[in-house]
Amino acid sequence: MSLKPSIINIFGATGDLAKRKLIPALFSLYKKKIINEKFPVLAISRRDYSKEDYLEFLDFDEKAGSYKPEWDEFKKQIHYLKFDFKNPDTESLKNKITELNSYCNCAGNLISYLAISPGFFEVILPIIKDINIGGYQRVVFEKPFGFDLKSAKQLNEKTSMFEENQIYRIDHYLGKELVRNILTMRFANPVFGNIWNADYVDHVQITVSETVGVGSRGGYYDNSGALKDMLQNHLLQILALTAMDPPDSNDEKSLRDEKTKVLNAIREIKQEDIVLGQYGEGSIGDSKVPGYKNEGSVSDNSETETYVALKLFIDNERWKNIPFYIRTGKRLGVKSAEVNLVLKKPETNLFKDNIENHSPNCITIRIQPDEGINVSFLAKIPGPEYEFTEANLNFCHPCLFAINSWEAYELLIQEVLDGDQTLFARWDFIEKSWKIVDNLIEKTQRIPKTFPNYRAGSQGPKPANFLIKKDNRSWLSFLHY
Ligand SMILES: NC(=O)c1ccc[n+]([C@@H]2O[C@H](COP(=O)([O-])OP(=O)(O)OC[C@H]3O[C@@H](n4cnc5c(N)ncnc54)[C@H](OP(=O)(O)O)[C@@H]3O)[C@@H](O)[C@H]2O)c1
């Protein structure tokens, strides 16, 4: 793969995201020889650091392990610029970028990764826009893009000085291999693709469960909650990929058009089909953990939801009257992200009685951990009778590909460098997703919040079970195969 050389600016280079994800992802791309010295990294932040101080802050010498020689080479192309967004010295930024451009032969190509609070966008965006040194300009925005429809629209207006094709809105779930595999499964394999519809699927379950609490993000999370923090982005993206119709072609526009159509086809969700929860104290493994209200920077009488489960329908031909059950929560018993398509039982008289007492076939896409795909089915038990047992066809992704695995951020940065927007959220998707979430939030105002209503380390609040049980179905237990 040959990418055009570019300067990679990281605004907020001393932040958690830059240190934990972005610099390691860039180093991985360097190790894979996808980028080289023609891709200088300009780390930009307010601390009064020299380049050496910044490298020390990154603390990567040991973490590089056996790749220390490569790290020693790569770190030569990392530069640091002290730059205060509250008092920006625009000239020094321009000069530094111009200087880097003169030796990297980057033809003025600039990528600006905004790993900063959205509150600074208003200051930073015109400055970036103004640094026009002849090449392409691409700007990467982190999630969340807004905190409701109104603020997302305002943010979108602020970014309007850039064309949509210059804007890359990150949802790192779209960079996860098993999320990307959903399209391969569906559209490259008739064994799955042909049954991916209301004729064969009884219902779909999408689960993203986390064992972590809010940690040091209590202040942010208490103003956000599971609907905004997880559903608006990751879960609706997974839903769209799972439910979309085949795009006309494999270009980024067709694919993104189809995803937005899914959101547009979601039937208004009823209040009785939404369950909220908040964790109380409990245990994760052997460790006792506090309840949400006792986490740092969380208000004592917080009504913020750390869990949401809901049922929705997609009003189109493919999914006519097929329910999608979606749930996500923090401090649940198991860390897991899965899509499950539970199939209808066959309409046959041949094995009617034998099938009756068994679970239906299920196609599971496990996004994390232990990435893979599983198909459960009924197999005959040896012997003279037709007695069945449940068996599994299991595809273990890391077993086959571990050595070549790509981290989500690595892949997404590569796509930005390649100028391919397929894996990034387009504005119309974001806009519709906020409309859905704003509408849900309005409905949930009317739901009494007797929180906490689930124990840390459990499977979530009891009403979430009633949500699905009233349809004579049940949640698949986490990591069920
Ligand atoms: N962390 C994640 O895993 C993650 C995941 C998804 C999305 N995000 C989003 O990504 C963005 C960054 O997150 P983060 O966790 O990295 O935040 P963070 O740890 O708070 O880092 C923010 C960065 O901005 C810098 N900064 C703050 N005020 C500044 C100023 N006046 N002038 C110059 N630099 C300034 C900080 O410098 P100091 O170091 O000196 O404070 C730091 O480098 C946020 O919008 C967040 O929502 C983060």
Coordinates of C-alpha atoms and ligand atoms in Angstrom, one line a residue:
M1 CA 0.0 0.0 0.0
S2 CA 1.3 3.4 -0.9
L3 CA 0.1 6.4 1.0
K4 CA 0.9 10.0 0.1
P5 CA 3.3 11.4 2.7
S6 CA 1.7 13.7 5.2
I7 CA 2.3 15.6 8.4
I8 CA 0.2 14.2 11.2
N9 CA -0.7 16.8 13.8
I10 CA -2.0 15.6 17.1
F11 CA -3.7 18.3 19.1
G12 CA -3.9 17.2 22.7
A13 CA -0.8 15.1 22.4
T14 CA -0.3 14.8 26.2
G15 CA -3.8 13.4 26.7
D16 CA -4.9 9.9 27.5
L17 CA -6.1 9.1 24.0
A18 CA -2.9 10.3 22.3
K19 CA -0.6 8.4 24.8
R20 CA -2.6 5.2 25.0
K21 CA -3.9 4.9 21.5
L22 CA -2.7 7.3 18.9
I23 CA 1.1 7.2 19.3
P24 CA 1.0 3.3 19.6
A25 CA -1.2 3.1 16.5
L26 CA 1.2 5.3 14.5
F27 CA 4.1 3.2 15.7
S28 CA 2.3 0.0 14.6
L29 CA 1.8 1.5 11.2
Y30 CA 5.5 2.3 11.1
K31 CA 6.4 -1.3 12.1
K32 CA 4.2 -2.5 9.3
K33 CA 6.0 -0.2 7.0
I34 CA 2.8 1.6 6.1
I35 CA 4.2 4.9 7.1
N36 CA 7.9 5.9 7.2
E37 CA 10.0 9.0 7.9
K38 CA 7.9 10.9 5.3
F39 CA 5.0 11.0 7.9
P40 CA 6.3 13.2 10.7
V41 CA 4.2 13.4 13.8
L42 CA 3.7 16.8 15.4
A43 CA 2.6 16.5 19.0
I44 CA 0.8 19.7 20.1
S45 CA -0.1 20.5 23.6
R46 CA 0.1 23.1 26.3
R47 CA 2.9 21.6 28.5
D48 CA 6.2 23.2 28.4
Y49 CA 8.0 20.2 27.0
S50 CA 11.0 19.7 24.8
K51 CA 10.9 16.8 22.3
E52 CA 12.9 14.7 24.8
D53 CA 10.5 15.5 27.6
Y54 CA 7.6 14.4 25.4
L55 CA 9.3 11.1 24.5
E56 CA 10.0 10.5 28.2
F57 CA 6.3 11.3 28.9
L58 CA 5.3 8.7 26.3
D59 CA 7.4 6.2 28.2
F60 CA 7.6 3.8 25.3
D61 CA 11.2 2.7 25.4
E62 CA 10.3 -0.4 27.5
K63 CA 6.9 -1.0 26.1
A64 CA 8.4 -1.3 22.6
G65 CA 10.0 -4.5 23.9
S66 CA 11.8 -6.4 21.1
Y67 CA 10.8 -3.5 18.7
K68 CA 13.0 -1.1 20.6
P69 CA 15.3 -0.6 17.5
E70 CA 12.2 0.3 15.4
W71 CA 11.0 2.6 18.1
D72 CA 14.4 4.3 18.3
E73 CA 14.0 5.0 14.6
F74 CA 10.4 6.0 14.7
K75 CA 10.7 8.5 17.6
K76 CA 13.1 10.6 15.5
Q77 CA 10.0 11.7 13.5
I78 CA 8.0 12.7 16.5
H79 CA 8.2 16.4 17.2
Y80 CA 6.7 18.5 20.0
L81 CA 5.2 22.0 20.0
K82 CA 4.0 23.8 23.1
F83 CA 0.8 25.5 22.1
D84 CA -1.9 26.9 24.4
F85 CA -5.4 26.8 22.8
K86 CA -6.4 29.6 25.1
N87 CA -3.6 31.8 23.9
P88 CA -2.6 30.3 20.5
D89 CA 0.6 31.4 18.9
T90 CA -0.6 30.7 15.4
E91 CA 2.7 31.8 13.8
S92 CA 4.7 29.3 15.7
L93 CA 2.4 26.5 14.6
K94 CA 2.5 27.5 11.0
N95 CA 6.3 27.9 11.1
K96 CA 6.7 24.4 12.6
I97 CA 4.5 22.8 10.1
T98 CA 6.2 24.6 7.2
E99 CA 9.5 23.5 8.5
L100 CA 8.4 19.8 8.7
N101 CA 6.9 20.1 5.3
S102 CA 10.2 21.3 3.8
Y103 CA 12.1 18.1 4.8
C104 CA 9.4 15.4 4.6
N105 CA 8.4 16.2 1.0
C106 CA 4.8 16.0 2.2
A107 CA 3.6 18.3 -0.5
G108 CA 1.7 20.3 2.2
N109 CA -0.5 17.3 3.1
L110 CA -1.9 17.8 6.6
I111 CA -3.8 15.5 8.9
S112 CA -5.0 17.1 12.1
Y113 CA -6.2 14.8 14.8
L114 CA -8.3 16.7 17.4
A115 CA -7.7 14.6 20.6
I116 CA -9.0 17.5 22.6
S117 CA -12.2 18.7 24.3
P118 CA -14.8 19.9 21.7
G119 CA -14.8 23.2 23.6
F120 CA -11.5 24.1 21.8
F121 CA -12.7 23.4 18.2
E122 CA -13.9 26.9 17.7
V123 CA -10.4 28.2 18.3
I124 CA -8.5 25.4 16.5
L125 CA -10.5 24.9 13.4
P126 CA -9.9 28.3 11.8
I127 CA -6.2 28.1 12.7
I128 CA -5.9 24.7 10.9
K129 CA -7.9 25.9 8.0
D130 CA -5.6 28.9 7.6
I131 CA -2.5 26.7 7.4
N132 CA -2.8 26.1 3.7
I133 CA 0.5 24.9 2.4
G134 CA -0.6 23.3 -0.8
G135 CA -1.7 19.8 0.0
Y136 CA -4.8 18.1 1.3
Q137 CA -6.3 19.0 4.7
R138 CA -8.0 16.2 6.7
V139 CA -9.4 16.8 10.1
V140 CA -10.2 13.9 12.5
F141 CA -12.9 14.3 15.2
E142 CA -13.2 12.0 18.2
K143 CA -16.5 10.9 19.6
P144 CA -18.7 12.2 21.0
F145 CA -19.7 14.4 18.1
G146 CA -22.0 16.7 20.2
F147 CA -23.9 15.8 23.3
D148 CA -27.4 16.1 21.7
L149 CA -28.9 17.0 18.4
K150 CA -28.7 20.8 19.0
S151 CA -25.0 20.8 20.0
A152 CA -24.1 18.3 17.2
K153 CA -25.6 20.7 14.7
Q154 CA -23.7 23.6 16.2
L155 CA -20.5 21.6 16.0
N156 CA -21.3 20.6 12.5
E157 CA -21.7 24.3 11.6
K158 CA -18.3 25.1 13.2
T159 CA -16.7 22.4 11.0
S160 CA -18.5 23.7 7.9
M161 CA -15.4 25.6 6.8
F162 CA -14.2 22.1 5.8
E163 CA -15.8 20.0 3.1
E164 CA -17.5 16.8 4.3
N165 CA -14.8 14.8 2.4
Q166 CA -12.2 16.4 4.7
I167 CA -13.9 15.4 7.9
Y168 CA -13.3 12.1 9.6
R169 CA -15.6 11.4 12.5
I170 CA -14.2 8.5 14.5
D171 CA -16.2 5.7 16.0
H172 CA -13.5 3.3 16.9
Y173 CA -15.9 0.3 16.8
L174 CA -16.0 0.7 13.1
G175 CA -12.3 -0.1 13.1
K176 CA -12.8 -3.4 15.0
E177 CA -12.1 -6.4 12.8
L178 CA -15.2 -8.3 13.7
V179 CA -17.4 -5.3 13.1
R180 CA -16.0 -5.0 9.7
N181 CA -16.4 -8.7 9.2
I182 CA -20.2 -8.3 9.5
L183 CA -20.2 -7.0 5.9
T184 CA -17.9 -9.9 4.7
M185 CA -20.1 -12.4 6.4
R186 CA -23.3 -11.1 4.9
F187 CA -22.3 -10.0 1.4
A188 CA -19.6 -12.5 0.5
N189 CA -21.2 -15.6 1.9
P190 CA -24.6 -16.9 0.8
V191 CA -24.6 -19.3 3.7
F192 CA -25.2 -16.3 5.9
G193 CA -26.4 -13.6 3.4
N194 CA -29.4 -15.6 2.1
I195 CA -30.9 -16.1 5.6
W196 CA -30.2 -12.6 6.9
N197 CA -33.9 -11.5 6.8
A198 CA -37.3 -11.8 8.4
D199 CA -38.0 -15.1 6.6
Y200 CA -35.4 -16.9 8.7
V201 CA -34.4 -14.6 11.6
D202 CA -36.7 -14.7 14.7
H203 CA -35.0 -11.8 16.4
V204 CA -31.6 -10.1 16.8
Q205 CA -29.8 -9.3 20.0
I206 CA -26.9 -6.8 20.2
T207 CA -25.0 -6.6 23.5
V208 CA -22.1 -4.5 24.5
S209 CA -21.4 -5.2 28.2
E210 CA -18.5 -3.7 30.1
T211 CA -17.0 -4.7 33.5
V212 CA -15.4 -1.3 34.0
G213 CA -17.1 1.5 35.9
V214 CA -16.7 5.1 35.0
G215 CA -13.2 5.3 36.5
S216 CA -11.8 8.8 36.3
R217 CA -14.5 9.9 33.7
G218 CA -17.2 10.4 36.3
G219 CA -17.5 14.1 35.7
Y220 CA -18.0 13.6 31.9
Y221 CA -20.2 10.4 32.3
D222 CA -22.6 11.9 34.8
N223 CA -23.6 14.4 32.1
S224 CA -23.8 11.7 29.5
G225 CA -25.0 8.2 30.4
A226 CA -25.3 5.0 28.4
L227 CA -27.7 6.3 25.8
K228 CA -25.3 9.1 24.7
D229 CA -22.0 7.4 25.5
M230 CA -22.7 4.1 23.9
L231 CA -26.0 3.8 22.1
Q232 CA -25.8 6.9 20.0
N233 CA -22.5 5.8 18.4
H234 CA -21.2 2.2 18.8
L235 CA -24.5 0.4 19.1
L236 CA -26.3 2.3 16.3
Q237 CA -23.3 1.7 14.1
I238 CA -23.3 -2.0 14.8
L239 CA -27.1 -2.1 14.3
A240 CA -26.7 -0.3 10.9
L241 CA -24.1 -2.7 9.7
T242 CA -26.1 -5.7 10.8
A243 CA -29.4 -4.5 9.4
M244 CA -28.5 -2.6 6.2
D245 CA -29.5 -3.7 2.7
P246 CA -26.6 -4.5 0.3
P247 CA -25.1 -1.3 -1.1
D248 CA -25.2 -0.9 -4.9
S249 CA -21.5 -0.8 -5.1
N250 CA -18.5 -0.9 -2.7
D251 CA -17.8 2.8 -2.8
E252 CA -18.0 4.7 0.5
K253 CA -21.1 6.7 -0.5
S254 CA -23.3 3.6 -1.2
L255 CA -22.3 1.9 2.0
R256 CA -22.9 5.0 4.1
D257 CA -26.2 5.7 2.3
E258 CA -27.5 2.2 3.3
K259 CA -26.4 2.6 6.9
T260 CA -28.3 5.9 7.2
K261 CA -31.4 4.3 5.6
V262 CA -31.5 1.8 8.5
L263 CA -31.7 4.6 11.1
N264 CA -34.4 6.3 9.0
A265 CA -36.4 3.1 9.1
I266 CA -36.4 2.6 12.9
R267 CA -40.0 2.7 14.1
E268 CA -40.7 5.1 17.0
I269 CA -39.5 3.2 20.1
K270 CA -42.2 2.8 22.8
Q271 CA -41.5 4.0 26.3
E272 CA -42.4 0.6 27.6
D273 CA -39.7 -0.9 25.4
I274 CA -36.9 1.0 27.2
V275 CA -35.2 -0.1 30.4
L276 CA -32.7 2.0 32.2
G277 CA -30.4 1.0 35.0
Q278 CA -27.6 2.2 37.3
Y279 CA -25.2 0.0 39.1
G280 CA -24.9 -0.2 42.9
E281 CA -22.0 -1.7 44.8
G282 CA -21.0 -5.2 44.1
S283 CA -18.0 -7.3 42.9
I284 CA -16.2 -7.8 39.7
G285 CA -14.3 -11.0 40.0
D286 CA -12.9 -11.0 43.5
S287 CA -12.8 -7.3 43.8
K288 CA -15.4 -5.3 45.6
V289 CA -16.4 -2.2 43.7
P290 CA -18.4 0.9 44.7
G291 CA -21.8 1.8 43.3
Y292 CA -22.0 4.5 40.6
K293 CA -23.1 7.2 43.0
N294 CA -19.9 6.6 45.0
E295 CA -17.6 7.0 42.0
G296 CA -15.4 10.1 41.9
S297 CA -17.1 13.3 40.4
V298 CA -20.5 11.7 40.4
S299 CA -23.4 13.4 42.1
D300 CA -24.8 11.6 45.2
N301 CA -28.3 11.7 43.8
S302 CA -27.4 11.1 40.2
E303 CA -30.1 9.7 37.9
T304 CA -27.7 9.0 35.1
E305 CA -28.2 5.6 33.5
T306 CA -25.2 3.3 33.3
Y307 CA -27.3 0.6 31.6
V308 CA -29.9 0.7 28.8
A309 CA -31.9 -2.1 27.1
L310 CA -34.4 -1.5 24.4
K311 CA -36.5 -3.2 21.8
L312 CA -36.8 -1.7 18.3
F313 CA -38.2 -2.5 14.9
I314 CA -36.9 -1.6 11.5
D315 CA -39.7 -0.9 9.1
N316 CA -38.5 -2.2 5.9
E317 CA -39.0 -5.4 3.8
R318 CA -36.0 -7.2 5.1
W319 CA -36.8 -6.9 8.8
K320 CA -40.6 -6.7 8.8
N321 CA -41.8 -7.1 12.4
I322 CA -38.6 -8.6 13.6
P323 CA -37.5 -7.3 17.0
F324 CA -34.0 -6.1 17.7
Y325 CA -33.1 -6.2 21.4
I326 CA -30.2 -4.0 22.3
R327 CA -28.4 -3.6 25.6
T328 CA -25.3 -2.0 27.0
G329 CA -24.1 -1.3 30.5
K330 CA -21.2 -0.7 32.8
R331 CA -20.1 -2.9 35.7
L332 CA -21.7 -6.0 34.3
G333 CA -20.5 -9.4 35.1
V334 CA -18.6 -10.0 31.8
K335 CA -16.9 -7.9 29.2
S336 CA -18.4 -8.8 25.9
A337 CA -19.7 -7.3 22.6
E338 CA -21.8 -9.6 20.5
V339 CA -24.4 -9.6 17.7
N340 CA -26.7 -12.6 17.8
L341 CA -29.1 -13.6 15.1
V342 CA -31.5 -16.1 16.6
L343 CA -33.1 -18.1 13.8
K344 CA -36.7 -19.3 13.5
K345 CA -37.3 -23.0 14.2
P346 CA -37.9 -24.9 11.0
E347 CA -41.5 -25.5 10.0
T348 CA -41.2 -29.3 9.7
N349 CA -43.2 -32.1 11.0
L350 CA -40.3 -34.5 10.7
F351 CA -38.5 -33.6 13.9
K352 CA -41.1 -31.4 15.5
D353 CA -41.0 -33.0 18.9
N354 CA -37.3 -33.4 19.0
I355 CA -36.6 -29.8 18.1
E356 CA -39.3 -28.4 20.5
N357 CA -37.1 -28.5 23.6
H358 CA -33.9 -27.2 22.1
S359 CA -32.6 -23.7 21.6
P360 CA -33.0 -22.3 18.1
N361 CA -30.0 -22.0 15.8
C362 CA -28.1 -18.9 16.5
I363 CA -25.4 -17.0 14.5
T364 CA -23.1 -15.1 16.8
I365 CA -20.6 -12.4 15.9
R366 CA -18.3 -11.9 18.8
I367 CA -16.7 -8.5 18.5
Q368 CA -14.7 -8.8 21.7
P369 CA -13.2 -10.5 23.5
D370 CA -12.1 -13.8 21.8
E371 CA -13.2 -12.4 18.4
G372 CA -15.0 -14.9 16.3
I373 CA -18.1 -16.2 14.7
N374 CA -20.2 -19.1 16.0
V375 CA -23.1 -20.9 14.5
S376 CA -25.1 -23.1 16.9
F377 CA -27.1 -26.0 15.4
L378 CA -28.7 -29.3 16.4
A379 CA -26.7 -32.5 15.9
K380 CA -27.9 -36.0 16.2
I381 CA -26.7 -38.0 19.3
P382 CA -25.2 -41.3 18.2
G383 CA -27.6 -44.3 18.6
P384 CA -30.7 -45.7 17.1
E385 CA -33.0 -42.8 18.1
Y386 CA -33.3 -39.3 16.6
E387 CA -32.2 -37.4 19.7
F388 CA -30.5 -34.1 19.3
T389 CA -27.9 -32.1 21.1
E390 CA -26.8 -28.5 20.5
A391 CA -23.5 -28.2 18.8
N392 CA -21.3 -25.3 17.5
L393 CA -19.4 -24.4 14.4
N394 CA -16.9 -22.0 15.7
F395 CA -14.5 -19.6 13.9
C396 CA -11.7 -18.3 16.1
H397 CA -10.5 -15.1 14.5
P398 CA -7.2 -14.7 16.5
C399 CA -6.3 -18.3 16.0
L400 CA -6.1 -17.6 12.3
F401 CA -5.0 -14.0 12.2
A402 CA -3.4 -13.1 15.5
I403 CA -0.1 -12.4 14.0
N404 CA -1.5 -10.0 11.4
S405 CA -4.1 -8.3 13.7
W406 CA -4.8 -4.6 13.5
E407 CA -5.8 -2.4 16.3
A408 CA -8.9 -0.3 15.6
Y409 CA -7.0 3.1 15.8
E410 CA -4.2 1.8 13.6
L411 CA -6.7 0.9 10.9
L412 CA -8.7 4.1 11.2
I413 CA -5.6 6.3 11.0
Q414 CA -4.5 4.3 8.0
E415 CA -7.8 5.0 6.4
V416 CA -7.5 8.7 7.1
L417 CA -4.1 8.7 5.4
D418 CA -5.6 6.8 2.5
G419 CA -8.5 9.3 2.2
D420 CA -11.1 6.6 2.5
Q421 CA -14.1 7.6 4.6
T422 CA -16.0 4.4 4.6
L423 CA -15.2 3.6 8.2
F424 CA -16.2 7.1 9.5
A425 CA -19.5 8.5 10.5
R426 CA -21.1 10.8 8.0
W427 CA -23.0 13.8 9.2
D428 CA -26.5 12.5 8.2
F429 CA -25.9 9.4 10.3
I430 CA -24.8 11.4 13.3
E431 CA -27.7 13.7 12.9
K432 CA -30.3 10.9 12.7
S433 CA -28.6 9.0 15.6
W434 CA -28.9 12.1 17.8
K435 CA -32.6 12.5 16.8
I436 CA -33.2 8.9 18.0
V437 CA -31.3 9.4 21.2
D438 CA -32.9 12.8 22.0
N439 CA -36.3 11.2 21.5
L440 CA -35.3 8.3 23.8
I441 CA -34.1 10.7 26.5
E442 CA -37.3 12.6 26.3
K443 CA -39.3 9.4 26.9
T444 CA -37.0 8.2 29.7
Q445 CA -37.7 11.5 31.6
R446 CA -41.1 9.9 32.3
I447 CA -39.6 6.7 33.7
P448 CA -39.2 6.6 37.5
K449 CA -35.5 6.1 38.3
T450 CA -35.2 4.1 41.4
F451 CA -31.5 3.7 41.2
P452 CA -29.3 1.8 41.8
N453 CA -31.3 -1.2 40.3
Y454 CA -28.5 -3.6 39.5
R455 CA -25.6 -4.9 41.4
A456 CA -22.1 -4.4 40.0
G457 CA -21.0 -7.7 38.5
S458 CA -24.5 -8.9 37.7
Q459 CA -26.3 -9.3 34.3
G460 CA -28.1 -6.0 34.7
P461 CA -31.4 -4.8 36.0
K462 CA -34.3 -7.3 36.3
P463 CA -36.8 -5.2 34.2
A464 CA -34.4 -5.8 31.2
N465 CA -35.4 -9.5 31.5
F466 CA -39.1 -8.7 31.5
L467 CA -38.5 -6.6 28.3
I468 CA -37.6 -9.7 26.4
K469 CA -39.5 -12.3 28.4
K470 CA -42.9 -10.6 27.7
D471 CA -42.2 -11.7 24.0
N472 CA -41.5 -15.3 25.2
R473 CA -37.8 -14.9 24.4
S474 CA -34.8 -14.5 26.7
W475 CA -31.4 -12.8 26.6
L476 CA -28.5 -15.1 25.6
S477 CA -26.2 -15.2 28.6
F478 CA -23.0 -13.3 28.1
L479 CA -20.4 -15.3 26.3
H480 CA -23.0 -18.0 25.8
Y481 CA -21.0 -20.4 23.6
Ligands
LIG1 N1 -9.2 8.8 26.1 C1 -10.0 8.0 25.4 O1 -9.8 6.7 25.4 C2 -11.0 8.6 24.5 C3 -11.9 7.7 23.8 C4 -12.8 8.2 22.9 C5 -12.9 9.6 22.7 N2 -12.1 10.4 23.4 C6 -12.2 11.9 23.2 O2 -11.0 12.4 22.8 C7 -10.7 13.7 23.3 C8 -9.5 13.7 24.1 O3 -9.6 12.7 25.2 P1 -8.5 12.5 26.2 O4 -9.0 11.4 27.1 O5 -7.2 12.3 25.6 O6 -8.5 13.8 27.0 P2 -7.4 14.4 28.0 O7 -6.6 13.3 28.6 O8 -8.1 15.3 29.0 O9 -6.4 15.2 27.1 C9 -6.7 16.5 26.6 C10 -5.5 17.1 25.9 O10 -5.8 18.4 25.6 C11 -4.7 19.2 26.2 N3 -5.2 20.5 26.6 C12 -6.2 20.9 27.5 N4 -6.3 22.2 27.5 C13 -5.4 22.7 26.7 C14 -5.0 24.0 26.3 N5 -5.6 25.1 26.8 N6 -4.1 24.2 25.4 C15 -3.4 23.1 24.8 N7 -3.7 21.9 25.2 C16 -4.7 21.7 26.1 C17 -4.3 18.4 27.4 O11 -3.1 18.9 27.9 P3 -2.6 18.5 29.4 O12 -2.1 17.0 29.3 O13 -1.6 19.4 29.8 O14 -3.9 18.5 30.3 C18 -4.3 17.0 26.8 O15 -3.1 16.9 26.0 C19 -12.0 14.0 24.1 O16 -12.9 14.7 23.3 C20 -12.6 12.6 24.4 O17 -14.0 12.7 24.6 C21 -11.1 9.9 24.3

